[in-house]
Amino acid sequence: MSGEQQLSGPDLTQGVSLTEIGASGCLLGHAGGEPVLLVRVGDEVFAIAAHCTHYGGPLAEGLLVGDTVRCPWHHACFSLRSGEALRAPALNPVARYRVERQGDRVTVGEKLAPATSPVSFGDAATATGPGPESVVIVGAGAAGNAAAQRLRREGYAGPITLVGADDSAPYDRPNISKDYLAGNAPEEWIPLHPRELYDERRIELRLGTRVTAIDPRRRTVTLDGGATLAWGALLLATGAEPVRLDLPGGGLPHVHYLRTLADSRAIIARVEALRAAAAASAASATASPSGVPRAVVLGGSFIGLEVAASLRARQLEVTVVDLEEVPLARAMGREIGAFVRSLHEEHGVAFRLGQRAVAIDPEAVTLASGERLPAGLVVIGVGVRPSLALAEAAGLAVDRGVLVDEYLQTSAPGIYAAGDIARWPDPHTGERLRVEHWVVAERQGQTAAANILGRRERFDAAPFFWSQHYDVQISYVGHAPGKDVEVRVAGSLAGRDAAVTFSAGGRVRAVATVFRDRLSLEAELALERGDQAALAAMKEPAPEEKH
C-alpha cells in the first residue's frame, strides 16, 4: 500500500547549493533519517516529506503547480507552504521542515509542527466565519467523510453528524476489491482514520443507521426507528447500490456482491473455506481436477475484473462471464479493453464473452449457451445504480442523479449532494455529469463542505480514477462517454507504456495512461486549464516512439 521510502540523494541537513535543485524545481534528499523533498518556487524554497500520505507515492516524480505538488500515483495535491492535503485522495498532510538560506546555500532544519485548523474542534466560541447551526451528512463513504473532515479543517465548530448505513467507520473502499481482497493489505490499512480521530474532532458517527426520510421544510431527517435529527445544512452522499441480477439461484450462500467491507470479508471467508476443504482433500464438484477451488465472476466491469485479479492472487481458478465482446469497451474503449483482457489471460483468467448466465446452482453457473461452469464461489459485478430514493421522496430535482449546481447545491436550499448520486454541470465538457469514482466523490465532498460554509467554491475538477490489474495501474482523467469518440494510442499498450486519448467534437475529452504517471498529471492540469494544444500533443507518439 505504501511506497518504498529508502534514503537517497544528499543529506539536506548539511546544506546544498541552489544550483543543485535541478530544472524540475525539486531535489530529493533526506533529513533526520527521513526522505525529504526540497522544492524551489521562484525565490522561495520549501521542504516537505517526500512521499504522499495516501499510498506513499513519490512526490519527487509528481508535478509542481504554483506552490503545490501533485502525486503521480493517484493525483493527490499538497501545499508546499503548509503541507496540507488540498485535494483527495490524500486526507492527511505531509510533514514540513524548516528551511534556512545563507546566500545560495540552503539547509533543511527540524521538522515543523503540522499546520492545524484555526479553531479548537468543537469550541463554538472561537468559530471563524459564518456557518449553519449544525451539519448532518447522510452517507459515511468517500464524499461524506471528506466533507466532515474539511468542515473541521476550515474551522467549522458546530455539531457534525455522519450517518452511515454501513456498520464500519469510513474506510478505503477502492482497496476492498484490490489489495485487501487479494490478501496483500492487512485490516489496519483499511480505515481512513483512527476511530479516536472522530471523537477528537467531535464528529458524531451514527453507523449501522439508515435515514428513512428527509423533510426540507422542517429541516429534519428521520432515522430508522423513528428518531429525528435537525440540521442547518444537509449533505446527501448516499452513494450507489449494486445492480442485482434476477437469476434462479441468485440468493444461494456462495453468491456474493461486492460493495462494502463486510462484502469483501464474506468473499474472503468463502475463499478460505474452499481452500480449507481443498487442503483436506475433500472431493468437490466445484474444484478443478487438481483440487483448486473455482470461481465465476459475472460481469466484466472494473469491480468484476479487479475481483478476478484478487481471486487469482488467492490461487483460485477464475472465469469471467460478460455480455460484451470486449470487457470495459464502453468505459475505456476497445483498445484498453483488449489490453486488460490480455493481462488477465496472462494470469490465468478464462473469459466467456458475449454470453450471459441464466441460472446458478450450488455447484455451477449455467450459461445461455448451455455450458456449465463449476463454481464454489460466484461474485456478481455488473454495475451499480445511484441511491436516489431519499432525494426523490423529498421532492429534490432528479434526472438520473440528484441535480446540483456548480456549488453542489440541490434544488432545495441548504441541501447539497456529492459523490455517486450527484449530477453536476461540468465546465470542461459543457454537459451534466454523474460519475462513480472514489476520488471525484471525495473532492465533491470537500467542495460541498466549503460551500456549506459559504465559500462559493465551484466544483471544476477534472474527473480522475485508477484501476489496478495485477502490477498494472491504468490512470484515467477526464470524461469521454458515447459512441462517437476517437481513440488514439501513443506508445504501446502491450509494452505497458502508453497514453490513450479520447476525443469528441474535435476536442480531447479524456486521457488514459499506463506507466506514464507524469503525463497523466499533465493531462489533468491541461483539462483544468482548457489547454487543448497540450492535450492534442498527447495524441502523437513521443519522438522516441517514431520510426
Coordinates of C-alpha atoms in Angstrom, one line a residue:
M1 CA 0.0 0.0 0.0
S2 CA 2.8 2.4 0.8
G3 CA 5.8 3.2 -1.4
E4 CA 9.4 2.4 -0.6
Q5 CA 10.9 5.2 1.5
Q6 CA 14.6 4.4 1.2
L7 CA 17.0 7.3 1.6
S8 CA 18.7 8.7 -1.5
G9 CA 20.3 11.9 -2.5
P10 CA 22.2 14.4 -0.3
D11 CA 21.8 14.9 3.4
L12 CA 19.9 18.2 3.3
T13 CA 20.8 19.0 6.9
Q14 CA 24.4 19.5 5.6
G15 CA 23.2 22.1 3.1
V16 CA 23.1 22.2 -0.7
S17 CA 23.6 24.9 -3.3
L18 CA 20.6 26.3 -5.0
T19 CA 22.1 25.2 -8.3
E20 CA 21.7 21.6 -7.1
I21 CA 17.9 21.9 -7.4
G22 CA 17.5 20.9 -11.0
A23 CA 15.4 22.2 -13.7
S24 CA 12.4 20.3 -12.4
G25 CA 12.5 22.6 -9.4
C26 CA 12.9 19.9 -6.8
L27 CA 15.7 17.8 -5.2
L28 CA 15.2 14.5 -3.4
G29 CA 17.3 14.1 -0.3
H30 CA 16.9 13.3 3.3
A31 CA 17.0 14.9 6.7
G32 CA 16.9 13.3 10.2
G33 CA 16.8 9.8 8.6
E34 CA 13.6 10.5 6.5
P35 CA 13.2 11.2 2.8
V36 CA 12.7 14.9 2.2
L37 CA 11.8 16.9 -1.0
L38 CA 13.4 20.3 -1.4
V39 CA 11.4 22.5 -3.8
R40 CA 12.2 25.9 -5.3
V41 CA 9.4 28.1 -6.4
G42 CA 10.8 31.4 -7.7
D43 CA 12.9 32.9 -4.8
E44 CA 11.3 30.6 -2.2
V45 CA 12.4 27.2 -1.1
F46 CA 10.3 24.7 0.7
A47 CA 11.0 21.3 2.3
I48 CA 8.3 18.6 2.8
A49 CA 8.2 14.9 3.3
A50 CA 8.9 13.1 0.1
H51 CA 6.0 10.7 0.0
C52 CA 2.3 11.1 -0.4
T53 CA 0.2 10.3 2.7
H54 CA -2.3 8.3 0.6
Y55 CA -0.4 5.3 -0.6
G56 CA 3.1 6.6 -0.3
G57 CA 3.6 7.8 -3.9
P58 CA 6.9 9.5 -4.7
L59 CA 6.3 13.3 -4.8
A60 CA 9.7 13.9 -6.5
E61 CA 8.1 12.3 -9.6
G62 CA 5.0 14.5 -9.3
L63 CA 4.0 17.8 -10.9
L64 CA 4.7 21.2 -9.4
V65 CA 1.8 23.6 -9.9
G66 CA 2.4 27.0 -8.3
D67 CA 3.2 26.4 -4.6
T68 CA 1.7 22.9 -4.7
V69 CA 2.8 19.4 -5.7
R70 CA 0.6 16.7 -7.1
C71 CA 1.3 13.0 -6.5
P72 CA 1.9 10.9 -9.6
W73 CA 0.1 7.8 -8.4
H74 CA -3.4 9.0 -7.6
H75 CA -3.3 12.8 -8.1
A76 CA -3.4 14.0 -4.5
C77 CA -2.3 17.6 -4.1
F78 CA -0.3 19.2 -1.2
S79 CA 0.6 22.7 -0.2
L80 CA 4.3 23.3 -0.2
R81 CA 3.8 26.1 2.4
S82 CA 1.8 24.2 5.0
G83 CA 2.0 20.5 4.0
E84 CA -1.8 20.5 3.9
A85 CA -3.6 17.9 1.8
L86 CA -5.5 20.2 -0.6
R87 CA -7.1 17.6 -2.8
A88 CA -8.2 14.0 -2.3
P89 CA -7.5 11.1 -2.2
A90 CA -4.9 12.2 0.4
L91 CA -6.7 13.3 3.6
N92 CA -3.7 13.8 5.8
P93 CA -0.9 16.5 5.5
V94 CA 2.7 15.8 4.7
A95 CA 5.4 16.8 7.2
R96 CA 7.2 20.1 6.5
Y97 CA 10.7 21.2 7.6
R98 CA 12.4 24.4 8.4
V99 CA 14.5 25.8 5.6
E100 CA 17.4 28.2 6.2
R101 CA 19.2 30.2 3.5
Q102 CA 22.6 31.8 3.5
G103 CA 23.4 33.2 0.1
D104 CA 22.9 30.4 -2.4
R105 CA 23.2 27.8 0.3
V106 CA 20.1 26.0 1.6
T107 CA 19.9 23.9 4.7
V108 CA 17.0 21.8 6.0
G109 CA 16.4 22.0 9.7
E110 CA 14.0 20.4 12.1
K111 CA 10.5 19.0 11.3
L112 CA 7.9 21.6 12.0
A113 CA 4.6 21.1 13.8
P114 CA 1.8 20.3 11.4
A115 CA -0.4 23.2 10.3
T116 CA -3.8 22.9 12.1
S117 CA -7.2 24.4 11.9
P118 CA -7.5 27.9 13.3
V119 CA -10.1 26.8 15.9
S120 CA -10.1 24.1 18.5
F121 CA -12.5 21.4 17.3
G122 CA -15.9 21.9 18.9
D123 CA -15.1 25.2 20.5
A124 CA -18.1 27.2 19.2
A125 CA -16.9 30.4 20.9
T126 CA -13.9 30.6 18.6
A127 CA -15.5 29.6 15.3
T128 CA -14.3 31.5 12.3
G129 CA -16.8 32.9 9.8
P130 CA -20.5 32.1 9.3
G131 CA -21.8 28.5 9.3
P132 CA -25.0 26.6 9.8
E133 CA -26.2 25.7 13.3
S134 CA -25.4 22.1 12.6
V135 CA -24.5 19.8 9.7
V136 CA -25.9 16.3 9.0
I137 CA -24.2 14.2 6.4
V138 CA -26.2 11.2 5.1
G139 CA -23.7 8.6 3.9
A140 CA -20.4 7.8 5.6
G141 CA -18.4 6.9 2.5
A142 CA -15.9 8.8 0.4
A143 CA -17.9 12.1 0.0
G144 CA -19.4 12.1 3.5
N145 CA -16.1 11.5 5.3
A146 CA -14.2 14.0 3.2
A147 CA -16.9 16.6 3.8
A148 CA -16.8 16.1 7.6
Q149 CA -13.0 16.4 7.7
R150 CA -12.9 19.6 5.6
L151 CA -15.6 21.2 7.7
R152 CA -13.3 20.9 10.7
R153 CA -10.2 21.8 8.7
E154 CA -12.0 25.0 7.6
G155 CA -12.7 25.9 11.2
Y156 CA -16.4 25.0 11.5
A157 CA -17.1 24.4 15.2
G158 CA -20.8 23.4 15.1
P159 CA -22.2 19.9 15.5
I160 CA -21.4 17.4 12.7
T161 CA -23.3 14.1 12.5
L162 CA -22.2 11.5 10.0
V163 CA -24.9 8.9 9.4
G164 CA -23.9 5.7 7.7
A165 CA -25.9 2.5 6.9
D166 CA -22.6 0.6 6.9
D167 CA -21.5 -0.8 10.3
S168 CA -17.9 0.2 9.7
A169 CA -16.4 3.6 10.2
P170 CA -15.3 5.3 6.9
Y171 CA -12.8 3.0 5.1
D172 CA -10.8 2.8 1.9
R173 CA -13.4 1.4 -0.4
P174 CA -11.1 1.0 -3.5
N175 CA -8.9 -1.4 -1.5
I176 CA -11.7 -3.9 -0.8
S177 CA -11.6 -5.1 -4.4
K178 CA -7.9 -4.7 -4.8
D179 CA -5.1 -5.4 -2.3
Y180 CA -7.4 -6.2 0.7
L181 CA -9.3 -8.8 -1.2
A182 CA -6.1 -10.2 -2.7
G183 CA -4.6 -10.6 0.7
N184 CA -1.9 -8.0 0.3
A185 CA -3.4 -5.3 2.6
P186 CA -3.9 -6.0 6.3
E187 CA -7.1 -4.9 8.1
E188 CA -5.4 -2.0 9.8
W189 CA -4.8 -0.3 6.4
I190 CA -8.5 -0.1 5.6
P191 CA -9.9 2.6 7.9
L192 CA -9.5 6.1 6.5
H193 CA -8.8 7.5 10.0
P194 CA -8.3 6.1 13.5
R195 CA -11.7 5.8 15.2
E196 CA -10.5 8.2 18.0
L197 CA -9.9 11.0 15.5
Y198 CA -13.7 11.3 15.1
D199 CA -14.0 11.8 18.8
E200 CA -11.1 14.2 18.9
R201 CA -12.7 16.3 16.1
R202 CA -16.2 15.9 17.6
I203 CA -17.7 14.3 14.5
E204 CA -20.5 12.1 15.7
L205 CA -20.7 8.8 13.9
R206 CA -24.0 7.0 13.7
L207 CA -23.1 3.8 12.0
G208 CA -25.4 0.9 11.0
T209 CA -28.2 3.6 10.8
R210 CA -30.4 4.4 7.8
V211 CA -32.1 7.7 7.1
T212 CA -35.7 6.9 6.1
A213 CA -37.0 10.4 5.2
I214 CA -35.9 14.0 4.7
D215 CA -38.1 17.0 5.4
P216 CA -36.6 20.0 3.6
R217 CA -39.2 22.4 5.0
R218 CA -38.7 21.4 8.7
R219 CA -35.0 20.7 8.1
T220 CA -35.0 17.3 9.7
V221 CA -34.1 13.8 8.8
T222 CA -35.8 10.7 10.2
L223 CA -33.8 7.7 11.2
D224 CA -34.9 4.1 11.1
G225 CA -36.5 3.6 14.5
G226 CA -38.3 6.9 14.3
A227 CA -35.7 9.3 15.8
T228 CA -35.2 12.7 14.0
L229 CA -32.2 14.9 13.6
A230 CA -32.4 18.6 12.9
W231 CA -30.0 20.2 10.5
G232 CA -28.9 23.6 9.5
A233 CA -27.3 22.2 6.4
L234 CA -27.6 18.7 4.9
L235 CA -25.3 16.8 2.6
L236 CA -26.6 13.8 0.7
A237 CA -23.8 11.3 0.0
T238 CA -25.8 8.1 -0.2
G239 CA -23.6 6.6 -2.9
A240 CA -24.7 3.7 -5.1
E241 CA -26.0 0.2 -4.8
P242 CA -25.0 -2.9 -6.8
V243 CA -27.3 -3.9 -9.7
R244 CA -28.7 -7.3 -8.7
L245 CA -29.3 -10.0 -11.2
D246 CA -32.7 -11.8 -11.1
L247 CA -31.4 -15.3 -11.6
P248 CA -32.5 -18.7 -10.4
G249 CA -30.1 -19.5 -7.6
G250 CA -29.0 -15.8 -7.2
G251 CA -29.7 -15.9 -3.5
L252 CA -27.5 -19.0 -2.7
P253 CA -25.0 -18.6 0.1
H254 CA -22.0 -18.8 -2.2
V255 CA -23.2 -16.0 -4.4
H256 CA -21.8 -12.6 -3.5
Y257 CA -21.8 -8.9 -4.5
L258 CA -19.0 -6.5 -3.5
R259 CA -19.8 -3.0 -2.3
T260 CA -18.9 -2.9 1.4
L261 CA -16.1 -4.0 3.6
A262 CA -18.4 -6.7 5.0
D263 CA -19.0 -8.0 1.5
S264 CA -15.2 -8.3 1.0
R265 CA -14.8 -10.1 4.3
A266 CA -17.6 -12.5 3.3
I267 CA -15.9 -13.3 0.0
I268 CA -12.5 -13.9 1.8
A269 CA -14.2 -16.2 4.3
R270 CA -15.7 -18.2 1.4
V271 CA -12.3 -18.4 -0.3
E272 CA -10.7 -19.6 2.9
A273 CA -13.4 -22.2 3.4
L274 CA -12.9 -23.5 -0.2
R275 CA -9.2 -23.7 0.3
A276 CA -9.5 -25.5 3.6
A277 CA -11.8 -28.1 2.0
A278 CA -9.3 -28.5 -0.8
A279 CA -6.4 -28.9 1.7
A280 CA -8.4 -31.6 3.4
S281 CA -8.7 -33.4 0.1
A282 CA -12.5 -33.1 0.3
A283 CA -13.9 -34.1 -3.0
S284 CA -15.9 -31.3 -4.7
A285 CA -17.6 -30.8 -8.0
T286 CA -16.7 -27.1 -7.7
A287 CA -13.0 -27.6 -7.7
S288 CA -10.6 -28.4 -10.6
P289 CA -9.3 -32.0 -11.1
S290 CA -6.2 -30.9 -9.2
G291 CA -8.3 -29.7 -6.3
V292 CA -8.0 -25.9 -6.9
P293 CA -11.3 -24.1 -6.0
R294 CA -13.1 -22.5 -8.9
A295 CA -14.9 -19.1 -9.0
V296 CA -17.1 -17.4 -11.6
V297 CA -17.3 -13.7 -11.9
L298 CA -20.4 -12.4 -13.6
G299 CA -19.6 -9.0 -15.2
G300 CA -16.5 -7.6 -16.8
S301 CA -16.8 -4.3 -15.0
F302 CA -13.9 -2.6 -13.2
I303 CA -15.1 -4.3 -9.9
G304 CA -15.6 -7.6 -11.6
L305 CA -12.1 -7.7 -13.2
E306 CA -10.4 -6.4 -10.0
V307 CA -12.2 -9.2 -8.1
A308 CA -10.9 -11.7 -10.7
A309 CA -7.4 -10.5 -10.2
S310 CA -7.7 -10.7 -6.4
L311 CA -9.1 -14.2 -6.6
R312 CA -6.2 -15.3 -8.8
A313 CA -3.8 -13.9 -6.2
R314 CA -5.5 -16.3 -3.8
Q315 CA -4.9 -19.1 -6.2
L316 CA -8.4 -19.8 -7.4
E317 CA -9.3 -20.7 -10.9
V318 CA -11.4 -17.9 -12.3
T319 CA -13.8 -17.5 -15.2
V320 CA -15.3 -14.1 -16.1
V321 CA -18.6 -14.0 -17.9
D322 CA -19.7 -10.8 -19.7
L323 CA -22.3 -9.8 -22.2
E324 CA -19.8 -7.6 -24.0
E325 CA -17.4 -8.9 -26.6
V326 CA -14.6 -6.7 -25.2
P327 CA -14.6 -6.0 -21.4
L328 CA -14.5 -2.3 -20.4
A329 CA -15.0 -1.2 -24.0
R330 CA -17.9 1.1 -23.2
A331 CA -15.9 2.8 -20.4
M332 CA -12.4 2.9 -21.8
G333 CA -12.6 1.8 -25.5
R334 CA -11.9 -1.5 -27.2
E335 CA -8.1 -0.9 -27.2
I336 CA -7.7 -0.7 -23.5
G337 CA -10.4 -3.4 -23.0
A338 CA -8.5 -5.8 -25.2
F339 CA -5.3 -5.0 -23.3
V340 CA -6.9 -5.6 -19.9
R341 CA -8.3 -8.9 -21.1
S342 CA -4.8 -10.0 -22.2
L343 CA -3.4 -9.0 -18.8
H344 CA -6.0 -11.3 -17.1
E345 CA -5.4 -14.1 -19.5
E346 CA -1.7 -13.9 -18.9
H347 CA -2.5 -14.5 -15.2
G348 CA -4.7 -17.5 -15.9
V349 CA -8.2 -15.9 -16.0
A350 CA -10.6 -17.5 -18.5
F351 CA -13.3 -15.5 -20.3
R352 CA -16.7 -16.3 -21.7
L353 CA -17.5 -13.1 -23.6
G354 CA -20.7 -12.2 -25.4
Q355 CA -22.5 -14.6 -23.1
R356 CA -24.8 -14.4 -20.1
A357 CA -25.7 -16.6 -17.1
V358 CA -29.2 -18.0 -16.9
A359 CA -29.0 -19.9 -13.6
I360 CA -26.8 -20.7 -10.6
D361 CA -26.9 -23.8 -8.6
P362 CA -24.7 -25.0 -5.6
E363 CA -22.1 -26.5 -8.0
A364 CA -22.1 -24.4 -11.2
V365 CA -23.2 -21.4 -13.2
T366 CA -25.2 -22.3 -16.3
L367 CA -24.8 -20.0 -19.4
A368 CA -27.4 -19.3 -22.1
S369 CA -25.3 -21.5 -24.4
G370 CA -25.9 -24.5 -22.1
E371 CA -22.3 -24.6 -20.8
R372 CA -22.0 -25.2 -17.1
L373 CA -19.1 -23.6 -15.3
P374 CA -18.2 -25.3 -12.0
A375 CA -18.0 -22.7 -9.2
G376 CA -17.8 -22.9 -5.4
L377 CA -17.9 -19.1 -5.4
V378 CA -19.8 -16.7 -7.6
V379 CA -19.2 -12.9 -7.5
I380 CA -21.6 -10.6 -9.4
G381 CA -20.3 -7.3 -10.6
V382 CA -22.5 -5.9 -13.3
G383 CA -22.5 -2.3 -12.3
V384 CA -24.2 0.0 -9.7
R385 CA -27.1 2.4 -9.7
P386 CA -27.3 5.6 -7.6
S387 CA -29.2 5.5 -4.4
L388 CA -31.8 8.2 -5.2
A389 CA -34.9 7.1 -3.2
L390 CA -34.4 9.6 -0.3
A391 CA -33.9 12.5 -2.7
E392 CA -36.9 11.6 -4.8
A393 CA -39.2 11.2 -1.8
A394 CA -38.0 14.6 -0.5
G395 CA -39.0 16.3 -3.8
L396 CA -35.5 17.2 -4.9
A397 CA -34.9 17.6 -8.7
V398 CA -33.6 14.3 -10.0
D399 CA -32.6 13.2 -13.5
R400 CA -30.6 10.0 -13.5
G401 CA -28.9 11.5 -10.4
V402 CA -29.6 14.4 -8.0
L403 CA -29.3 17.6 -9.9
V404 CA -26.9 20.1 -8.4
D405 CA -25.4 23.4 -9.4
E406 CA -21.7 24.3 -9.7
Y407 CA -21.6 24.6 -6.0
L408 CA -23.1 21.2 -5.5
Q409 CA -26.4 22.6 -4.0
T410 CA -29.6 20.7 -4.9
S411 CA -32.9 22.3 -5.8
A412 CA -33.7 22.7 -2.1
P413 CA -31.9 25.5 -0.1
G414 CA -29.4 24.2 2.4
I415 CA -29.3 20.7 0.9
Y416 CA -26.2 19.6 -1.0
A417 CA -25.3 16.4 -2.8
A418 CA -21.9 14.8 -3.6
G419 CA -20.5 11.5 -4.9
D420 CA -22.2 8.8 -6.9
I421 CA -25.6 10.4 -6.7
A422 CA -24.7 14.0 -7.9
R423 CA -25.2 15.1 -11.5
W424 CA -23.3 18.3 -11.8
P425 CA -22.6 20.9 -14.6
D426 CA -19.1 20.0 -15.8
P427 CA -17.3 23.1 -17.1
H428 CA -14.9 21.0 -19.2
T429 CA -17.5 19.3 -21.4
G430 CA -20.4 21.7 -21.0
E431 CA -22.5 18.7 -20.0
R432 CA -24.1 17.4 -16.8
L433 CA -22.1 14.5 -15.5
R434 CA -22.5 11.8 -12.9
V435 CA -19.6 9.5 -12.4
E436 CA -18.9 6.8 -9.9
H437 CA -15.2 7.5 -9.0
W438 CA -13.8 7.4 -5.5
V439 CA -11.6 10.5 -6.0
V440 CA -14.4 12.5 -7.5
A441 CA -16.7 11.7 -4.6
E442 CA -14.0 12.8 -2.1
R443 CA -13.3 16.0 -3.9
Q444 CA -17.0 16.8 -4.2
G445 CA -17.4 16.2 -0.5
Q446 CA -14.6 18.7 0.1
T447 CA -16.2 21.2 -2.2
A448 CA -19.7 20.8 -0.7
A449 CA -18.2 21.3 2.8
A450 CA -16.6 24.6 1.7
N451 CA -19.9 25.8 0.2
I452 CA -21.9 24.8 3.3
L453 CA -19.7 27.4 5.0
G454 CA -20.5 30.0 2.3
R455 CA -17.2 29.8 0.4
R456 CA -18.8 29.7 -3.1
E457 CA -16.3 27.3 -4.4
R458 CA -17.1 25.8 -7.8
F459 CA -16.6 22.2 -8.4
D460 CA -14.4 22.2 -11.5
A461 CA -12.0 19.3 -11.0
A462 CA -11.4 17.0 -14.0
P463 CA -12.7 13.6 -13.1
F464 CA -9.9 11.1 -12.2
F465 CA -9.9 7.4 -11.4
W466 CA -7.5 4.5 -11.4
S467 CA -8.0 0.8 -11.9
Q468 CA -5.4 -1.8 -10.8
H469 CA -4.9 -5.1 -12.6
Y470 CA -2.1 -7.2 -11.1
D471 CA 1.0 -5.0 -11.4
V472 CA -0.5 -2.6 -13.9
Q473 CA -2.4 0.6 -13.0
I474 CA -4.5 2.4 -15.6
S475 CA -5.0 6.1 -14.7
Y476 CA -7.9 7.9 -16.4
V477 CA -8.5 11.6 -16.3
G478 CA -11.4 13.4 -17.9
H479 CA -14.7 12.1 -19.2
A480 CA -15.5 10.8 -22.7
P481 CA -18.6 8.6 -22.9
G482 CA -20.6 7.8 -26.0
K483 CA -20.1 6.0 -29.3
D484 CA -18.6 8.9 -31.4
V485 CA -15.3 9.0 -29.6
E486 CA -12.0 8.9 -31.5
V487 CA -9.5 6.7 -29.6
R488 CA -5.8 7.1 -30.3
V489 CA -2.9 5.2 -28.7
A490 CA 0.5 6.7 -28.4
G491 CA 3.2 4.2 -27.3
S492 CA 2.4 0.5 -26.7
L493 CA -0.3 -0.9 -24.5
A494 CA 1.2 -4.4 -25.0
G495 CA 4.6 -2.9 -23.9
R496 CA 2.9 -1.4 -20.9
D497 CA 3.9 2.2 -21.8
A498 CA 1.2 4.2 -23.4
A499 CA -1.1 7.2 -23.5
V500 CA -4.6 6.8 -24.9
T501 CA -6.5 9.9 -25.8
F502 CA -10.3 10.1 -26.2
S503 CA -11.6 12.9 -28.5
A504 CA -15.1 14.0 -29.4
G505 CA -16.2 17.1 -31.3
G506 CA -12.6 18.0 -32.2
R507 CA -11.6 18.2 -28.5
V508 CA -9.6 15.8 -26.3
R509 CA -12.0 14.9 -23.6
A510 CA -10.0 12.3 -21.6
V511 CA -6.6 10.7 -21.4
A512 CA -5.7 7.2 -20.0
T513 CA -2.1 6.2 -19.3
V514 CA -0.2 3.1 -18.5
F515 CA 3.1 3.7 -16.7
R516 CA 3.1 7.4 -17.8
D517 CA 2.1 8.9 -14.4
R518 CA 3.7 12.3 -15.1
L519 CA 1.8 12.6 -18.3
S520 CA -1.5 11.8 -16.5
L521 CA -0.8 14.7 -14.2
E522 CA -0.1 17.0 -17.1
A523 CA -3.3 15.8 -18.8
E524 CA -5.3 16.7 -15.6
L525 CA -3.8 20.1 -15.5
A526 CA -4.4 20.7 -19.2
L527 CA -8.0 19.7 -18.9
E528 CA -8.5 22.0 -15.9
R529 CA -7.0 24.9 -17.9
G530 CA -8.7 24.0 -21.2
D531 CA -5.4 23.7 -22.9
Q532 CA -6.3 21.8 -26.0
A533 CA -3.0 22.3 -27.6
A534 CA -1.2 20.4 -24.8
L535 CA -3.9 17.7 -24.9
A536 CA -3.7 17.4 -28.7
A537 CA 0.1 16.9 -28.4
M538 CA -0.6 13.8 -26.2
K539 CA -2.3 12.2 -29.2
E540 CA 1.0 12.0 -31.0
P541 CA 3.8 9.5 -30.4
A542 CA 6.8 10.7 -28.4
P543 CA 9.9 11.3 -30.5
E544 CA 11.5 8.0 -29.3
E545 CA 8.4 6.2 -30.5
K546 CA 8.5 7.5 -34.0
H547 CA 10.2 5.5 -36.7

